[in-house]
Amino acid sequence: QVQLVESGGGLVQTGGSLRLSCAASARAFSSYGMGWFRQAPGKEREFVASIARISGLRNYADSVKGRFTISREDSKNTVYLQMNSLEPEDTAVYYCAARAPGRSVYEYWGQGTQVTVSS
């Protein structure tokens, strides 16, 4: 079982920055693929970014490319999402997720952290 706890959300003005953190309680954290998703009011949850195990290969949604950076620190069982040049459209609850080796879906989810970008 993997538990994920996000932190770092808050209220920021347009153009500002935030860094989200996700702390995982998992053995062999480095073996998990990690991702960030978000859900805005009235909308479905959407993919934001992911980082693969071992290779560290990163993928981003087109809407955040060049503004957001995902990273991981396996020694601390933590994954980060650095968000720059924030826009009101980035307002959402952000969720951290983990994918076990050999799995094609994210099975473990955090409780989410609210990010609000004011115009």
GROMACS .gro file of C-alpha atoms in nm:
model
  119
    1GLN     CA    1   0.000   0.000   0.000
    2VAL     CA    2   0.122   0.346  -0.090
    3GLN     CA    3   0.010   0.663   0.082
    4LEU     CA    4   0.060   0.998  -0.084
    5VAL     CA    5   0.035   1.337   0.082
    6GLU     CA    6   0.043   1.657  -0.123
    7SER     CA    7   0.137   1.999   0.007
    8GLY     CA    8   0.229   2.340  -0.123
    9GLY     CA    9  -0.097   2.458  -0.271
   10GLY     CA   10  -0.238   2.803  -0.209
   11LEU     CA   11  -0.350   3.132  -0.356
   12VAL     CA   12  -0.123   3.311  -0.600
   13GLN     CA   13  -0.160   3.594  -0.849
   14THR     CA   14  -0.137   3.550  -1.224
   15GLY     CA   15   0.225   3.512  -1.326
   16GLY     CA   16   0.328   3.379  -0.988
   17SER     CA   17   0.486   3.049  -0.891
   18LEU     CA   18   0.418   2.760  -0.657
   19ARG     CA   19   0.594   2.434  -0.583
   20LEU     CA   20   0.387   2.134  -0.494
   21SER     CA   21   0.532   1.841  -0.304
   22CYS     CA   22   0.411   1.487  -0.271
   23ALA     CA   23   0.551   1.270   0.004
   24ALA     CA   24   0.510   0.897  -0.041
   25SER     CA   25   0.514   0.621   0.214
   26ALA     CA   26   0.627   0.340  -0.006
   27ARG     CA   27   0.899   0.082  -0.004
   28ALA     CA   28   1.115   0.109  -0.310
   29PHE     CA   29   0.968   0.447  -0.401
   30SER     CA   30   1.217   0.472  -0.685
   31SER     CA   31   1.042   0.183  -0.859
   32TYR     CA   32   0.716   0.376  -0.898
   33GLY     CA   33   0.619   0.599  -1.185
   34MET     CA   34   0.479   0.925  -1.050
   35GLY     CA   35   0.235   1.173  -1.191
   36TRP     CA   36   0.046   1.491  -1.122
   37PHE     CA   37  -0.316   1.543  -1.224
   38ARG     CA   38  -0.562   1.823  -1.166
   39GLN     CA   39  -0.935   1.876  -1.154
   40ALA     CA   40  -1.100   2.212  -1.197
   41PRO     CA   41  -1.457   2.279  -1.080
   42GLY     CA   42  -1.707   2.124  -1.318
   43LYS     CA   43  -1.438   1.952  -1.522
   44GLU     CA   44  -1.292   1.605  -1.540
   45ARG     CA   45  -0.959   1.524  -1.389
   46GLU     CA   46  -0.677   1.574  -1.637
   47PHE     CA   47  -0.316   1.473  -1.671
   48VAL     CA   48  -0.055   1.739  -1.594
   49ALA     CA   49   0.286   1.572  -1.581
   50SER     CA   50   0.461   1.244  -1.517
   51ILE     CA   51   0.808   1.121  -1.439
   52ALA     CA   52   0.920   0.765  -1.502
   53ARG     CA   53   1.109   0.545  -1.263
   54ILE     CA   54   1.475   0.479  -1.333
   55SER     CA   55   1.503   0.686  -1.652
   56GLY     CA   56   1.332   0.991  -1.509
   57LEU     CA   57   1.167   1.050  -1.847
   58ARG     CA   58   0.922   1.337  -1.817
   59ASN     CA   59   0.595   1.401  -1.998
   60TYR     CA   60   0.376   1.711  -1.983
   61ALA     CA   61   0.034   1.818  -2.093
   62ASP     CA   62   0.055   2.070  -2.374
   63SER     CA   63  -0.114   2.331  -2.155
   64VAL     CA   64   0.172   2.333  -1.904
   65LYS     CA   65   0.478   2.269  -2.121
   66GLY     CA   66   0.746   2.529  -2.064
   67ARG     CA   67   0.583   2.647  -1.741
   68PHE     CA   68   0.571   2.342  -1.513
   69THR     CA   69   0.854   2.107  -1.417
   70ILE     CA   70   0.815   1.769  -1.251
   71SER     CA   71   1.102   1.621  -1.055
   72ARG     CA   72   1.163   1.351  -0.799
   73GLU     CA   73   1.396   1.299  -0.508
   74ASP     CA   74   1.398   0.928  -0.441
   75SER     CA   75   1.611   0.960  -0.130
   76LYS     CA   76   1.325   1.158   0.024
   77ASN     CA   77   1.038   0.959  -0.130
   78THR     CA   78   0.914   1.286  -0.275
   79VAL     CA   79   0.799   1.416  -0.611
   80TYR     CA   80   0.765   1.785  -0.691
   81LEU     CA   81   0.578   2.003  -0.935
   82GLN     CA   82   0.730   2.345  -0.991
   83MET     CA   83   0.469   2.571  -1.143
   84ASN     CA   84   0.574   2.903  -1.297
   85SER     CA   85   0.386   3.170  -1.493
   86LEU     CA   86   0.061   3.055  -1.339
   87GLU     CA   87  -0.265   3.147  -1.508
   88PRO     CA   88  -0.623   3.153  -1.379
   89GLU     CA   89  -0.686   2.846  -1.597
   90ASP     CA   90  -0.443   2.653  -1.374
   91THR     CA   91  -0.684   2.684  -1.082
   92ALA     CA   92  -0.771   2.333  -0.970
   93VAL     CA   93  -0.719   2.068  -0.708
   94TYR     CA   94  -0.387   1.901  -0.785
   95TYR     CA   95  -0.340   1.532  -0.716
   96CYS     CA   96  -0.029   1.323  -0.691
   97ALA     CA   97  -0.046   0.964  -0.817
   98ALA     CA   98   0.178   0.657  -0.819
   99ARG     CA   99   0.200   0.373  -1.065
  100ALA     CA  100   0.354   0.045  -0.958
  101PRO     CA  101   0.605  -0.137  -1.180
  102GLY     CA  102   0.433  -0.325  -1.459
  103ARG     CA  103   0.106  -0.140  -1.413
  104SER     CA  104  -0.047   0.073  -1.686
  105VAL     CA  105  -0.267   0.280  -1.457
  106TYR     CA  106  -0.209   0.494  -1.152
  107GLU     CA  107  -0.341   0.297  -0.856
  108TYR     CA  108  -0.251   0.525  -0.568
  109TRP     CA  109  -0.373   0.880  -0.520
  110GLY     CA  110  -0.326   1.158  -0.271
  111GLN     CA  111  -0.603   1.368  -0.121
  112GLY     CA  112  -0.521   1.670  -0.336
  113THR     CA  113  -0.410   2.025  -0.272
  114GLN     CA  114  -0.593   2.336  -0.390
  115VAL     CA  115  -0.422   2.580  -0.622
  116THR     CA  116  -0.601   2.907  -0.691
  117VAL     CA  117  -0.466   3.164  -0.934
  118SER     CA  118  -0.626   3.507  -0.914
  119SER     CA  119  -0.646   3.738  -1.214
   0.00000   0.00000   0.00000
